[in-house]
Short mmCIF file of C-alpha atoms in Angstrom, two decimals:
data_model
loop_
_atom_site.label_atom_id
_atom_site.label_comp_id
_atom_site.label_asym_id
_atom_site.label_seq_id
_atom_site.Cartn_x
_atom_site.Cartn_y
_atom_site.Cartn_z
CA UNK A 1 -27.19 23.45 -20.70
CA UNK A 2 -28.05 21.32 -23.58
CA UNK A 3 -27.41 22.66 -26.88
CA UNK A 4 -26.08 25.89 -25.63
CA UNK A 5 -22.99 27.75 -27.15
CA UNK A 6 -21.18 26.70 -24.09
CA UNK A 7 -21.47 23.09 -24.50
CA UNK A 8 -18.37 22.83 -26.57
CA UNK A 9 -16.36 22.81 -23.41
CA UNK A 10 -17.14 19.13 -23.00
CA UNK A 11 -14.79 18.37 -25.70
CA UNK A 12 -12.07 18.97 -23.05
CA UNK A 13 -13.03 16.17 -20.94
CA UNK A 14 -10.56 12.95 -21.02
CA UNK A 15 -12.08 9.59 -21.66
CA UNK A 16 -10.86 7.47 -18.70
CA UNK A 17 -12.87 4.19 -19.07
CA UNK A 18 -10.68 1.27 -17.66
CA UNK A 19 -10.20 -1.86 -19.75
CA UNK A 20 -12.98 -4.30 -19.96
CA UNK A 21 -12.59 -7.98 -18.53
CA UNK A 22 -9.93 -6.99 -16.01
CA UNK A 23 -9.73 -6.85 -12.26
CA UNK A 24 -9.91 -3.45 -10.86
CA UNK A 25 -7.99 -2.68 -7.75
CA UNK A 26 -8.48 0.51 -5.98
CA UNK A 27 -5.68 0.98 -3.48
CA UNK A 28 -6.20 3.98 -0.61
CA UNK A 29 -3.27 5.15 1.44
CA UNK A 30 -3.47 7.55 4.36
CA UNK A 31 -1.96 11.10 3.16
CA UNK A 32 0.50 12.44 5.80
CA UNK A 33 -0.15 9.73 8.31
CA UNK A 34 3.17 9.78 10.04
CA UNK A 35 2.29 13.10 11.33
CA UNK A 36 -1.49 12.37 12.01
CA UNK A 37 -0.58 9.47 13.98
CA UNK A 38 1.91 11.35 16.07
CA UNK A 39 -0.55 14.26 16.41
CA UNK A 40 -3.27 11.90 17.94
CA UNK A 41 -0.85 9.74 19.90
CA UNK A 42 -1.14 6.52 18.19
CA UNK A 43 0.10 3.61 20.32
CA UNK A 44 3.39 1.92 18.69
CA UNK A 45 3.96 -0.33 16.88
CA UNK A 46 0.34 -1.04 16.35
CA UNK A 47 -2.67 0.88 17.74
CA UNK A 48 -5.67 -1.56 17.66
CA UNK A 49 -8.02 1.25 17.87
CA UNK A 50 -6.87 2.64 14.49
CA UNK A 51 -6.93 -0.83 12.69
CA UNK A 52 -10.40 -1.69 13.90
CA UNK A 53 -11.36 2.01 12.59
CA UNK A 54 -9.81 1.36 9.22
CA UNK A 55 -11.59 -2.12 9.13
CA UNK A 56 -15.00 -0.37 10.11
CA UNK A 57 -14.39 2.17 7.22
CA UNK A 58 -13.76 -0.64 4.95
CA UNK A 59 -16.61 -2.85 5.76
CA UNK A 60 -18.94 0.30 5.50
CA UNK A 61 -17.62 0.87 1.77
CA UNK A 62 -17.91 -2.95 0.78
CA UNK A 63 -21.38 -2.76 2.26
CA UNK A 64 -22.53 0.45 0.14
CA UNK A 65 -20.80 -0.55 -3.00
CA UNK A 66 -22.03 -4.10 -3.96
CA UNK A 67 -19.53 -4.16 -6.93
CA UNK A 68 -16.80 -4.66 -4.51
CA UNK A 69 -16.07 -8.41 -3.72
CA UNK A 70 -13.16 -8.20 -1.50
CA UNK A 71 -10.94 -5.97 0.22
CA UNK A 72 -7.58 -6.14 2.16
CA UNK A 73 -6.02 -3.70 4.67
CA UNK A 74 -2.62 -3.08 6.50
CA UNK A 75 -1.66 -0.17 8.48
CA UNK A 76 -3.18 3.09 6.93
CA UNK A 77 -3.73 1.08 3.40
CA UNK A 78 -6.61 -0.74 2.18
CA UNK A 79 -7.08 -2.36 -1.48
CA UNK A 80 -10.82 -2.69 -2.88
CA UNK A 81 -11.31 -5.31 -5.65
CA UNK A 82 -14.15 -4.99 -7.91
CA UNK A 83 -15.99 -7.71 -9.81
CA UNK A 84 -14.02 -8.41 -13.11
CA UNK A 85 -17.14 -7.83 -15.30
CA UNK A 86 -18.39 -4.81 -13.37
CA UNK A 87 -19.77 -1.88 -15.25
CA UNK A 88 -19.88 0.42 -12.29
CA UNK A 89 -19.82 4.19 -13.70
CA UNK A 90 -19.14 2.68 -17.13
CA UNK A 91 -15.87 1.67 -15.65
CA UNK A 92 -14.64 5.33 -15.56
CA UNK A 93 -11.44 5.38 -13.63
CA UNK A 94 -12.09 8.84 -12.10
CA UNK A 95 -15.56 8.22 -10.85
CA UNK A 96 -14.61 4.73 -9.21
CA UNK A 97 -11.54 6.10 -7.50
CA UNK A 98 -13.14 9.16 -6.14
CA UNK A 99 -16.22 7.46 -5.07
CA UNK A 100 -14.44 4.72 -3.01
CA UNK A 101 -11.97 7.15 -1.55
CA UNK A 102 -14.29 9.79 -0.54
CA UNK A 103 -16.86 7.09 0.95
CA UNK A 104 -14.02 5.56 3.01
CA UNK A 105 -12.78 9.00 4.29
CA UNK A 106 -16.27 10.00 5.17
CA UNK A 107 -16.80 6.82 7.25
CA UNK A 108 -13.23 7.07 8.81
CA UNK A 109 -14.08 10.59 10.24
CA UNK A 110 -17.83 9.60 11.02
CA UNK A 111 -16.70 6.44 12.99
CA UNK A 112 -13.63 8.16 14.62
CA UNK A 113 -15.52 8.83 18.03
CA UNK A 114 -16.51 5.11 18.26
CA UNK A 115 -12.83 3.99 18.21
CA UNK A 116 -11.23 7.03 19.83
CA UNK A 117 -13.90 8.19 22.42
CA UNK A 118 -11.52 10.18 24.38
CA UNK A 119 -9.39 11.69 21.42
CA UNK A 120 -10.84 14.39 19.40
CA UNK A 121 -9.88 14.90 15.78
CA UNK A 122 -7.45 17.69 15.28
CA UNK A 123 -7.02 19.38 12.06
CA UNK A 124 -5.76 18.82 9.31
CA UNK A 125 -8.39 16.06 9.13
CA UNK A 126 -7.21 12.66 8.06
CA UNK A 127 -7.53 12.19 4.16
CA UNK A 128 -6.63 9.28 1.75
CA UNK A 129 -5.38 9.11 -1.83
CA UNK A 130 -6.45 6.54 -4.24
CA UNK A 131 -5.22 4.72 -7.38
CA UNK A 132 -6.75 2.13 -9.73
CA UNK A 133 -4.58 -0.65 -11.06
CA UNK A 134 -5.75 -3.34 -13.53
CA UNK A 135 -4.88 -7.02 -13.20
CA UNK A 136 -5.68 -8.97 -16.52
CA UNK A 137 -5.83 -12.45 -14.74
CA UNK A 138 -7.07 -13.89 -11.51
CA UNK A 139 -3.52 -15.17 -10.91
CA UNK A 140 -2.29 -11.78 -11.34
CA UNK A 141 -4.70 -10.36 -8.86
CA UNK A 142 -3.90 -13.17 -6.39
CA UNK A 143 -0.29 -12.21 -6.54
CA UNK A 144 -1.01 -8.74 -5.69
CA UNK A 145 -2.96 -9.77 -2.78
CA UNK A 146 -0.31 -12.00 -1.62
CA UNK A 147 2.30 -9.25 -2.29
CA UNK A 148 0.33 -7.04 0.17
CA UNK A 149 0.11 -9.95 2.89
CA UNK A 150 3.80 -10.69 2.76
CA UNK A 151 4.51 -6.87 3.25
CA UNK A 152 1.99 -6.93 6.23
CA UNK A 153 4.23 -9.59 7.76
CA UNK A 154 7.63 -8.01 6.88
CA UNK A 155 6.72 -4.51 8.20
CA UNK A 156 4.91 -5.76 11.20
CA UNK A 157 8.12 -7.97 12.56
CA UNK A 158 10.30 -5.08 11.74
CA UNK A 159 8.09 -2.62 13.50
CA UNK A 160 7.52 -4.96 16.54
CA UNK A 161 11.30 -5.55 16.89
CA UNK A 162 12.01 -1.80 16.31
CA UNK A 163 9.65 -0.60 18.93
CA UNK A 164 10.71 -3.15 21.40
CA UNK A 165 14.30 -1.99 20.99
CA UNK A 166 13.00 1.51 21.94
CA UNK A 167 10.31 0.91 24.32
CA UNK A 168 11.91 -1.99 26.49
CA UNK A 169 15.53 -1.74 25.40
CA UNK A 170 16.07 2.00 26.08
CA UNK A 171 17.50 2.65 22.72
CA UNK A 172 16.98 5.71 20.49
CA UNK A 173 15.35 5.38 17.02
CA UNK A 174 18.63 5.84 15.34
CA UNK A 175 20.21 3.12 17.65
CA UNK A 176 17.37 0.64 17.02
CA UNK A 177 17.59 1.41 13.17
CA UNK A 178 21.08 0.61 13.03
CA UNK A 179 20.53 -2.58 15.16
CA UNK A 180 18.34 -4.02 12.53
CA UNK A 181 20.30 -3.32 9.63
CA UNK A 182 20.95 -6.57 7.63
CA UNK A 183 19.00 -8.58 10.07
CA UNK A 184 16.61 -11.45 8.77
CA UNK A 185 13.29 -12.57 10.02
CA UNK A 186 14.89 -15.28 12.25
CA UNK A 187 17.07 -12.48 13.59
CA UNK A 188 14.35 -10.25 14.63
CA UNK A 189 12.33 -13.23 16.21
CA UNK A 190 15.44 -14.02 18.30
CA UNK A 191 15.81 -10.49 19.31
CA UNK A 192 12.24 -10.31 20.50
CA UNK A 193 12.22 -13.65 22.40
CA UNK A 194 16.00 -13.50 23.93
CA UNK A 195 15.89 -10.11 25.10
CA UNK A 196 12.36 -9.19 25.73
CA UNK A 197 10.56 -12.52 26.07
CA UNK A 198 8.15 -11.67 23.37
CA UNK A 199 7.14 -14.91 21.14
CA UNK A 200 6.15 -13.14 17.76
CA UNK A 201 3.68 -15.99 16.97
CA UNK A 202 1.58 -14.72 20.04
CA UNK A 203 1.13 -11.30 18.51
CA UNK A 204 -2.34 -10.26 17.23
CA UNK A 205 -3.34 -12.03 14.15
CA UNK A 206 -4.67 -8.70 12.63
CA UNK A 207 -1.30 -7.17 12.63
CA UNK A 208 0.61 -10.08 11.38
CA UNK A 209 -1.79 -11.05 8.61
CA UNK A 210 -3.73 -7.81 7.86
CA UNK A 211 -7.48 -7.60 7.55
CA UNK A 212 -9.57 -9.38 4.99
CA UNK A 213 -13.18 -7.97 4.28
CA UNK A 214 -15.61 -9.90 2.08
CA UNK A 215 -19.12 -10.98 1.84
CA UNK A 216 -20.52 -14.27 3.64
CA UNK A 217 -23.65 -15.91 2.03
CA UNK A 218 -25.97 -18.61 3.46
CA UNK A 219 -26.54 -19.28 -0.42
CA UNK A 220 -23.85 -18.37 -2.57
CA UNK A 221 -24.46 -16.32 -5.84
CA UNK A 222 -24.84 -18.29 -9.18
CA UNK A 223 -21.56 -19.12 -10.91
CA UNK A 224 -20.88 -19.65 -14.62
CA UNK A 225 -17.35 -20.46 -16.21
CA UNK A 226 -15.59 -19.80 -12.93
CA UNK A 227 -17.02 -16.06 -12.47
CA UNK A 228 -20.17 -14.75 -10.90
CA UNK A 229 -22.74 -14.52 -13.55
CA UNK A 230 -22.94 -10.87 -14.72
CA UNK A 231 -26.01 -8.87 -14.64
CA UNK A 232 -26.17 -8.65 -18.42
CA UNK A 233 -26.88 -12.38 -18.32
CA UNK A 234 -29.75 -12.29 -15.89
CA UNK A 235 -33.45 -11.80 -16.34
CA UNK A 236 -35.21 -9.00 -14.41
CA UNK A 237 -36.35 -11.38 -11.68
CA UNK A 238 -32.79 -12.96 -11.32
CA UNK A 239 -31.52 -9.37 -11.02
CA UNK A 240 -33.76 -8.63 -8.18
CA UNK A 241 -32.90 -12.20 -6.53
CA UNK A 242 -29.40 -11.24 -6.58
CA UNK A 243 -29.85 -7.96 -5.08
CA UNK A 244 -31.77 -9.50 -2.25
CA UNK A 245 -29.17 -12.00 -1.84
CA UNK A 246 -26.53 -9.28 -1.47
CA UNK A 247 -28.77 -7.57 1.03
CA UNK A 248 -28.98 -10.53 3.02
CA UNK A 249 -25.05 -11.27 2.85
CA UNK A 250 -23.05 -10.22 5.78
CA UNK A 251 -19.95 -8.28 5.30
CA UNK A 252 -17.23 -9.82 7.58
CA UNK A 253 -13.69 -9.00 8.82
CA UNK A 254 -11.21 -11.99 9.06
CA UNK A 255 -7.58 -12.14 9.85
CA UNK A 256 -6.46 -15.10 7.90
CA UNK A 257 -3.91 -16.37 5.30
CA UNK A 258 -5.04 -15.40 1.66
CA UNK A 259 -1.91 -16.47 0.06
CA UNK A 260 -2.79 -20.37 -0.06
CA UNK A 261 -5.44 -21.62 -2.16
CA UNK A 262 -7.67 -22.74 0.88
CA UNK A 263 -9.34 -19.32 1.58
CA UNK A 264 -10.42 -18.91 -2.28
CA UNK A 265 -11.50 -22.43 -2.76
CA UNK A 266 -13.85 -22.23 0.39
CA UNK A 267 -15.35 -18.91 -1.15
CA UNK A 268 -15.41 -19.34 -5.03
CA UNK A 269 -18.02 -16.45 -5.32
CA UNK A 270 -15.27 -13.99 -4.42
CA UNK A 271 -12.83 -14.31 -7.51
CA UNK A 272 -14.50 -17.24 -9.21
CA UNK A 273 -13.62 -20.95 -9.17
CA UNK A 274 -10.81 -20.88 -11.79
CA UNK A 275 -7.90 -19.81 -9.49
CA UNK A 276 -5.26 -19.70 -11.92
CA UNK A 277 -7.16 -18.02 -14.80
#
């Protein structure tokens, strides 16, 4: 339609390029998952099949989109972090968000039978909404990831205690909710251990800490000034070498502490060596 009289309609398109030199985080959340999990009989408080499915879909997304350097997931939520100097889709927000969201959703549905072999999907099919948030500094980004991991612990401890009161204590949902009003972490741990013999420390690490998805390298990427060297600073042969390195990298899922510095210091290629920048 180049040079046609109808081309003027392009003037109505909105520019949505995201700010340069900022960390882009795309966070996905399951739409209507309360009803979806009930319809497909998810185990409470945690269905390990469902969490493994989320991890498998996230691993596929990180594998397919090399610009994603890190992902973190809890429950029906996943956050994807893109390289600070990425130029993916010229940093157009709509393209980045829709590509990551649709790719994740496609793999979630595609991989469903591997995690739920005896539970066919029933419409309405699962879907996810997505949003992009920009963080100007690495410390801001670290704080965001820490916030999500703290939330994982708080929510999981609450849910573990809530469902223990219902499943083992014979309470209704309303009674369990009332029982937990105003309780602190130590109170919930006491309820679990004293009443039901559950040591929260022995619960699944994936449920307590969430899922961390990233690339492990035999030979880490080149770093400069605390960040991975951008494509614009590389020669053609170096670009090809990087692509080869990324293809050889293994995308892994871990259940570990990402609040303390140790995780990041051991893997400087994820966010860069200048942790507080």
